[in-house]
Short mmCIF file of N, CA and C in Angstrom, two decimals:
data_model
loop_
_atom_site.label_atom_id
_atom_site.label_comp_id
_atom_site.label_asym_id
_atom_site.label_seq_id
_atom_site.Cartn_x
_atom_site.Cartn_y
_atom_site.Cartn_z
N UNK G 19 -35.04 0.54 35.00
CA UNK G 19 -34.09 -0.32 34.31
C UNK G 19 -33.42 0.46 33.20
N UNK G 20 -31.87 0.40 33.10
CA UNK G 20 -31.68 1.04 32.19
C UNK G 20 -31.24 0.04 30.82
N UNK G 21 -31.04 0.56 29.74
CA UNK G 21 -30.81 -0.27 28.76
C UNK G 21 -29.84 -0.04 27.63
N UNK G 22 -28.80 -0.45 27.47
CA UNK G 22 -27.33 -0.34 27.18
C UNK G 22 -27.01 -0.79 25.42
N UNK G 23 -26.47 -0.15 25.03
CA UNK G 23 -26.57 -0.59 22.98
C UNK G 23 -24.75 0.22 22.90
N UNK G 24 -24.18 -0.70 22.83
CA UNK G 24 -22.72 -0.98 21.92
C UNK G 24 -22.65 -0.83 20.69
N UNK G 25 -21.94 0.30 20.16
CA UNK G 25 -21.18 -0.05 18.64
C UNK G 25 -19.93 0.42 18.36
N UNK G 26 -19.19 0.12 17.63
CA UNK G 26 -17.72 0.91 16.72
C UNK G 26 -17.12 -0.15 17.07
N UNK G 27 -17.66 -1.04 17.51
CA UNK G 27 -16.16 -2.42 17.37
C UNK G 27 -15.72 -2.87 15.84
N UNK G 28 -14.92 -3.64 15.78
CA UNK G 28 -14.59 -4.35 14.31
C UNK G 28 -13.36 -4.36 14.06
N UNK G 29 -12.78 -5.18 13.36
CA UNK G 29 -11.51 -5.24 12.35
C UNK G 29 -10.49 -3.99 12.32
N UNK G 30 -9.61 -4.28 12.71
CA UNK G 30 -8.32 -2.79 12.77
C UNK G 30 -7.10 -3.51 12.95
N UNK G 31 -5.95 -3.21 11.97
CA UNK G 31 -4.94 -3.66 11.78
C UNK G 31 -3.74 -3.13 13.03
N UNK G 32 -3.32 -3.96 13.72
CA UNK G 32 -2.51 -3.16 15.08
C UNK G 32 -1.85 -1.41 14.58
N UNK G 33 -2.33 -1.10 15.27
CA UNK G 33 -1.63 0.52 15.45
C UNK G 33 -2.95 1.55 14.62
N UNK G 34 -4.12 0.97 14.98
CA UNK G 34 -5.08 1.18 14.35
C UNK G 34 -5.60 2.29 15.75
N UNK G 35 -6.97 2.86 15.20
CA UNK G 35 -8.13 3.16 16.46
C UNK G 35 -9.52 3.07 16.08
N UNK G 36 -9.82 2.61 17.19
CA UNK G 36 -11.41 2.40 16.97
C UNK G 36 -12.26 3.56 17.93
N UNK G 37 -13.20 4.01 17.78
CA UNK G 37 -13.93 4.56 18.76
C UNK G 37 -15.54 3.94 19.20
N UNK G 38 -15.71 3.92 19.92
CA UNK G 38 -16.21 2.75 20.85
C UNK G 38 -17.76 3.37 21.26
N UNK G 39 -18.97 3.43 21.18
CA UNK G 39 -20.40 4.33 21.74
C UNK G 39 -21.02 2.86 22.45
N UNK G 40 -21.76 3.37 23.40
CA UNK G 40 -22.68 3.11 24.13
C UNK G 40 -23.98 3.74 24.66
N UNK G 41 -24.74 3.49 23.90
CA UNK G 41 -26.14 4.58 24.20
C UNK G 41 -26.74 3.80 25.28
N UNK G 42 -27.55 4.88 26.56
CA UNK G 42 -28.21 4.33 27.29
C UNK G 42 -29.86 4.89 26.95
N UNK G 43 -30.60 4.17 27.42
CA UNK G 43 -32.09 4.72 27.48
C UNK G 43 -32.70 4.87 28.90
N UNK G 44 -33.50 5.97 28.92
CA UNK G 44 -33.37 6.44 30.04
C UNK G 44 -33.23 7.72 30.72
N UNK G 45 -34.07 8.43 31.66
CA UNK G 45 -33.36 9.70 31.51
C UNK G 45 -32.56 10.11 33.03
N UNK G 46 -32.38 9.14 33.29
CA UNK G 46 -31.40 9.30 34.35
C UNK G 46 -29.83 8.72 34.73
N UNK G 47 -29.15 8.72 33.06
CA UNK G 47 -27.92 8.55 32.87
C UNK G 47 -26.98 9.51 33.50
N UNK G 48 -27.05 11.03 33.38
CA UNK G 48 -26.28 11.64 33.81
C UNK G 48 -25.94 11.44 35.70
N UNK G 49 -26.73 10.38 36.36
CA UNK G 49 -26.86 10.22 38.23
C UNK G 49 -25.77 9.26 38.06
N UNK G 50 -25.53 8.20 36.77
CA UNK G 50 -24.43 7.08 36.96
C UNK G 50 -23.31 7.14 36.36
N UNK G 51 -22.38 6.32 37.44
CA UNK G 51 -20.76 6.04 36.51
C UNK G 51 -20.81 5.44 35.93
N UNK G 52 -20.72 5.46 34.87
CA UNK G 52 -20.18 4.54 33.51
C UNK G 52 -18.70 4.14 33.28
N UNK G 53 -18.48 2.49 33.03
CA UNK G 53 -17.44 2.01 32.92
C UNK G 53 -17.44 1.25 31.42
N UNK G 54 -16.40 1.14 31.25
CA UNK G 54 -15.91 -0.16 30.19
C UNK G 54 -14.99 -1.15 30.74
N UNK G 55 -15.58 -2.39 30.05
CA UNK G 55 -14.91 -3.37 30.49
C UNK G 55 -14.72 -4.07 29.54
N UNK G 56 -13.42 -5.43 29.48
CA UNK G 56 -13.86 -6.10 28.22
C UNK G 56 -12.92 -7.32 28.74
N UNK G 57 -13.31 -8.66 27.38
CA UNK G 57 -13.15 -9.85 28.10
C UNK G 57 -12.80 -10.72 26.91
N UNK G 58 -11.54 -11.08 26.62
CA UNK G 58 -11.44 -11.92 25.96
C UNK G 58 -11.42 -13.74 25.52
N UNK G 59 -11.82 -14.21 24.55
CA UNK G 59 -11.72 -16.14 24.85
C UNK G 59 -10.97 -16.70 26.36
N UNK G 60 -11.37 -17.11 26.78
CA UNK G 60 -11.19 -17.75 28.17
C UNK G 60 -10.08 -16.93 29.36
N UNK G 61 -10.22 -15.91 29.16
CA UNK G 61 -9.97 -14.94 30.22
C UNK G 61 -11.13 -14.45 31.04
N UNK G 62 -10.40 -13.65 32.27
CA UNK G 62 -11.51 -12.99 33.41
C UNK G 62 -12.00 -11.58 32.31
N UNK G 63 -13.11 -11.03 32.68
CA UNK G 63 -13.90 -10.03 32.35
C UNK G 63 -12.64 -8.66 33.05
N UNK G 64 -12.07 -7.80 32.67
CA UNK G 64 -10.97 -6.38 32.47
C UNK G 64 -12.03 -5.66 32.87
N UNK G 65 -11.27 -4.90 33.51
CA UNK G 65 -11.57 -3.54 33.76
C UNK G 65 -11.04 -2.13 32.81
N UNK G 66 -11.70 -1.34 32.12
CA UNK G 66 -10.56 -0.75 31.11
C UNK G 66 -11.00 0.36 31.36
N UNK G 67 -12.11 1.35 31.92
CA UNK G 67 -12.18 2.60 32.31
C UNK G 67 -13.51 2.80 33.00
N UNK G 68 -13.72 4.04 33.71
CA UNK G 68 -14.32 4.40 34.42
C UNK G 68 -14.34 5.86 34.21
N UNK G 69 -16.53 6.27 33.95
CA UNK G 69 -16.12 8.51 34.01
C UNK G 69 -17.17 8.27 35.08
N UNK G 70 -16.77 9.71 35.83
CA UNK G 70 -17.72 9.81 36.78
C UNK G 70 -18.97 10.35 36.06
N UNK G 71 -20.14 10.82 36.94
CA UNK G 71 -21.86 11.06 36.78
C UNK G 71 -21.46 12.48 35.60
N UNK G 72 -20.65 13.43 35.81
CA UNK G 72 -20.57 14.49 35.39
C UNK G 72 -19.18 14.83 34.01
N UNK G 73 -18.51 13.85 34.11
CA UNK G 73 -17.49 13.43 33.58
C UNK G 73 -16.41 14.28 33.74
N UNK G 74 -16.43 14.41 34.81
CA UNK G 74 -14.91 15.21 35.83
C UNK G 74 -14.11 14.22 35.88
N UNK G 75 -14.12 13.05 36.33
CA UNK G 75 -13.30 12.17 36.65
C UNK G 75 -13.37 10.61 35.73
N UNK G 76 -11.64 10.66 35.50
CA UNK G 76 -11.57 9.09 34.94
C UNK G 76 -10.80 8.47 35.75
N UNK G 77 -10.94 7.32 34.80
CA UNK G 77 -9.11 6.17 35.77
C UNK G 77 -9.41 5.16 34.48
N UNK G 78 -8.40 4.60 34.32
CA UNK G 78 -8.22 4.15 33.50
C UNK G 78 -7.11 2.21 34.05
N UNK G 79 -7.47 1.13 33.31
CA UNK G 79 -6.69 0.35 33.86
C UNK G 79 -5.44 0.19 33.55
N UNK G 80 -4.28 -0.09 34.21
CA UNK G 80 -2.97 -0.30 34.09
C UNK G 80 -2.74 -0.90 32.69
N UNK G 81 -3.01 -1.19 31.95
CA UNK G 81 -2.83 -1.34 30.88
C UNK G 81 -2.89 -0.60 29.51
N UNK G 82 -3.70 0.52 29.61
CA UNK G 82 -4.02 1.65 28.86
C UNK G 82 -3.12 2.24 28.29
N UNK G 83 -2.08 2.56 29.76
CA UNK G 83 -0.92 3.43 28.90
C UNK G 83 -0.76 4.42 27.99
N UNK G 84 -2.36 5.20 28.27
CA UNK G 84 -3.01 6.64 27.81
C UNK G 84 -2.86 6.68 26.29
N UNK G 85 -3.53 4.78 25.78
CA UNK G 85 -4.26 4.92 24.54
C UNK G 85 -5.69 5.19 24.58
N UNK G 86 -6.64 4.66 25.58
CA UNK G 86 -8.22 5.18 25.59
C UNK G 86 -7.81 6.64 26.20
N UNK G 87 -9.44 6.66 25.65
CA UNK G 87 -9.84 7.97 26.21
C UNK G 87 -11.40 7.70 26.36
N UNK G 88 -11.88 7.57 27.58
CA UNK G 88 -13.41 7.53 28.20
C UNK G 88 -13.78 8.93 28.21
N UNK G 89 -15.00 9.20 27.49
CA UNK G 89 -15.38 10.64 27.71
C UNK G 89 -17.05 10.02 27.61
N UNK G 90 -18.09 11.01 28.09
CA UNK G 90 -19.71 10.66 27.59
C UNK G 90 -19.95 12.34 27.09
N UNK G 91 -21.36 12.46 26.72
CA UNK G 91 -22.06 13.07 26.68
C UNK G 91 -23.40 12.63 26.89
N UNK G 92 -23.95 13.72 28.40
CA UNK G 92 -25.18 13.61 29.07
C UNK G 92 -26.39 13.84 28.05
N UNK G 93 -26.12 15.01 26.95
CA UNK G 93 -27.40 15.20 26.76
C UNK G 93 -27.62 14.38 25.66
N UNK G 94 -26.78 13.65 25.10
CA UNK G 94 -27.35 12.56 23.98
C UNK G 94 -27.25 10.87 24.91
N UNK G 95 -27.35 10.71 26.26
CA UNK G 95 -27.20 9.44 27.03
C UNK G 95 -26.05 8.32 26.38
N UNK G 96 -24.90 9.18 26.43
CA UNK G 96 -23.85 8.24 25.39
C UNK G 96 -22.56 8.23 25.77
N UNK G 97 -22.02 7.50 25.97
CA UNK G 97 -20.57 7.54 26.73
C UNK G 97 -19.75 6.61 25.39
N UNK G 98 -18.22 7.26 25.16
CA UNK G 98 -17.50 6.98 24.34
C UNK G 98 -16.51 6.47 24.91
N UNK G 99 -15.30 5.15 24.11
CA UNK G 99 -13.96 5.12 24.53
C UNK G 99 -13.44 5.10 22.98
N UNK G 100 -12.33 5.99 23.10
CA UNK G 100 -11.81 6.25 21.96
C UNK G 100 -10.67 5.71 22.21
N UNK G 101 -9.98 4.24 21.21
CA UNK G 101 -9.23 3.52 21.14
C UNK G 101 -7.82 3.78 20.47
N UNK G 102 -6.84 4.22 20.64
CA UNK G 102 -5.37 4.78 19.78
C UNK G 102 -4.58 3.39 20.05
N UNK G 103 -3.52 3.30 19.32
CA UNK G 103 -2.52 2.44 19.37
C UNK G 103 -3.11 0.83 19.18
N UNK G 104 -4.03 0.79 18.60
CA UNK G 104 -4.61 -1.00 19.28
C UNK G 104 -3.73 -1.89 18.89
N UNK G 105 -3.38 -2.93 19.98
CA UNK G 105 -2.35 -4.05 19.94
C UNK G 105 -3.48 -5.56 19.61
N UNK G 106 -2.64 -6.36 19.10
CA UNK G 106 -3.61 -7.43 18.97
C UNK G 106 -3.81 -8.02 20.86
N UNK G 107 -3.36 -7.71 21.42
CA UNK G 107 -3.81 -8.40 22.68
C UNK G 107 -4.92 -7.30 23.44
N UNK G 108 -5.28 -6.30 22.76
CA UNK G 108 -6.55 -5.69 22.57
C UNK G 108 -7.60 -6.29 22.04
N UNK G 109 -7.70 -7.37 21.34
CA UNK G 109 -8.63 -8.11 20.80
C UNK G 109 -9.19 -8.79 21.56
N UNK G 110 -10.85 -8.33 21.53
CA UNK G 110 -11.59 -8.63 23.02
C UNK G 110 -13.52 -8.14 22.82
N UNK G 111 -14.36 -8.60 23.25
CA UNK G 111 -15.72 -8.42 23.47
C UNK G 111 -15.73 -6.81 24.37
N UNK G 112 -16.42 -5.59 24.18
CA UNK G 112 -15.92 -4.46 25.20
C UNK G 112 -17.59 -4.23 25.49
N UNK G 113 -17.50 -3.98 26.89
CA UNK G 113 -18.57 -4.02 27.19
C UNK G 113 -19.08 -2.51 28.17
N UNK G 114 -19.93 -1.90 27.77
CA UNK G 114 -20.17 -0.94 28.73
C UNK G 114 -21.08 -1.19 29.53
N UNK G 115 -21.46 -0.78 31.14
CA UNK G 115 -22.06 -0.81 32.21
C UNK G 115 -22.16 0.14 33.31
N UNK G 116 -23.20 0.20 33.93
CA UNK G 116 -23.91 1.32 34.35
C UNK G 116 -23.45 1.14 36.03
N UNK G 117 -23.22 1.75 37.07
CA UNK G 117 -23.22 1.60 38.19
C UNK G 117 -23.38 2.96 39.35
N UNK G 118 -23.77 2.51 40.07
CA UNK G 118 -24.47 3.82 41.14
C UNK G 118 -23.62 4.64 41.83
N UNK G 119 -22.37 3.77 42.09
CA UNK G 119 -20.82 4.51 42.55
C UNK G 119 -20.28 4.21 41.70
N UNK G 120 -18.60 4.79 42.13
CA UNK G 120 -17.38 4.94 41.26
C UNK G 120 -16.85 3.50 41.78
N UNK G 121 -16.73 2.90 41.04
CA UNK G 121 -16.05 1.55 40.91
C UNK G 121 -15.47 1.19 39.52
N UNK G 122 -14.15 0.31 39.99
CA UNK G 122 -13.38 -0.81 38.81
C UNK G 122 -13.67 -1.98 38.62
N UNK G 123 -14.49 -2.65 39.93
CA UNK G 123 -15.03 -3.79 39.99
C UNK G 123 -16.48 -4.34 39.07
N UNK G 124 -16.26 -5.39 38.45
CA UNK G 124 -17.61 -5.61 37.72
C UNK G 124 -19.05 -5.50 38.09
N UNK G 125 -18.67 -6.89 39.89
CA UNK G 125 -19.46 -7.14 40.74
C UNK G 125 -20.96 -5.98 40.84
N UNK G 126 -19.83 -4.43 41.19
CA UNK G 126 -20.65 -3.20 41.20
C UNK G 126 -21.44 -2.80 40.59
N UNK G 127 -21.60 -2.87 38.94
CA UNK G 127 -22.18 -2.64 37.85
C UNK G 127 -23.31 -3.31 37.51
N UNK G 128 -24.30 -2.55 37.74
CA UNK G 128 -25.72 -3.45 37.75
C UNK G 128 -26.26 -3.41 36.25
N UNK G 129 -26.28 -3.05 35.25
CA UNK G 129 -26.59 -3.03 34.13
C UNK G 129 -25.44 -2.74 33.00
N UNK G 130 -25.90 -4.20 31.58
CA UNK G 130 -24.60 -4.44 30.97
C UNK G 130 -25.36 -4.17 29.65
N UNK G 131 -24.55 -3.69 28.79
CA UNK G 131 -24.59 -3.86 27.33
C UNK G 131 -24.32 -5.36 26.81
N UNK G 132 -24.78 -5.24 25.57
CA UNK G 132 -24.40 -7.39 24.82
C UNK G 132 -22.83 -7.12 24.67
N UNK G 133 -22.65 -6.15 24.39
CA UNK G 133 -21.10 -6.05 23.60
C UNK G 133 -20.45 -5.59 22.55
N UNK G 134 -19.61 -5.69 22.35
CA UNK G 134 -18.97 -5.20 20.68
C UNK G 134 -17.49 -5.86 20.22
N UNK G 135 -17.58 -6.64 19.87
CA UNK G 135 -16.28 -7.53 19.47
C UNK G 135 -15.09 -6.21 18.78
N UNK G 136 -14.06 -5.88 19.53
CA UNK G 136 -12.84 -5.21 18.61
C UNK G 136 -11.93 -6.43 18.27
N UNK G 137 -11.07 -6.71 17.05
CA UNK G 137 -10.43 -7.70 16.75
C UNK G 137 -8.94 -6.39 16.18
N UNK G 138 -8.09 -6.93 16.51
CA UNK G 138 -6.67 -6.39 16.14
C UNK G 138 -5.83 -6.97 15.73
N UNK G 139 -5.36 -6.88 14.06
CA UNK G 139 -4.72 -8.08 13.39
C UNK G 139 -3.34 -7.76 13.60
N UNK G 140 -2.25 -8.38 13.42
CA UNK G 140 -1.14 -8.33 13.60
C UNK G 140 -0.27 -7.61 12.98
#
């Protein structure tokens, strides 16, 4: 079982950045893709990035518009999204999760972090 811990959310005035950690426990983080996702008051749960096992590969969701940046590091079990430009319709719960393939889909992702509220004022 792995076990997922969120922080760097909080308060940022639009055109702000936040940078975003997720520690896993465990020593077999570097075998999974790690995604972020996030979900705001009565919306569906977003898809907002994806690194592969080795962190060769991203993707990022149509909405990004190459303000994140998903990167990890294996030997501290920690995967980052580093937030530029934040719009208030960025204001959202962000959640990181663990999965065995490369997927955008939630469904896929078998282990979730609680979360981290980012809020983006106007």
């Amino acid at each position: 079982q792995v076990q997922l811990v969120e922080s760097g959310g909080g308060l940022v005035q639009a055109g702000g950045s936040l940078r975003l950690s997720c520690a896993a426990s465990g020593r077999t983080f570097s075998r999974h893709t790690m995604g972020w996702f996030r979900q705001a008051p009565g919306k569906e749960r977003e898809f907002v990035a994806v690194i592969s096992q080795s962190g060769g590969s991203t993707y990022y969701g149509e909405f990004v518009n190459g303000r994140f940046t998903i990167s990890r590091d294996n030997a501290k079990n920690t995967v980052y999204l580093q937030m530029n430009s934040l719009q208030p319709e960025d204001t959202a719960v962000y959640y990181c999760a663990v999965a065995n393939r490369w997927s955008t889909l939630a469904v896929t992702y078998d282990y979730w972090g609680q979360g981290t509220q980012v809020t983006v004022s106007s």
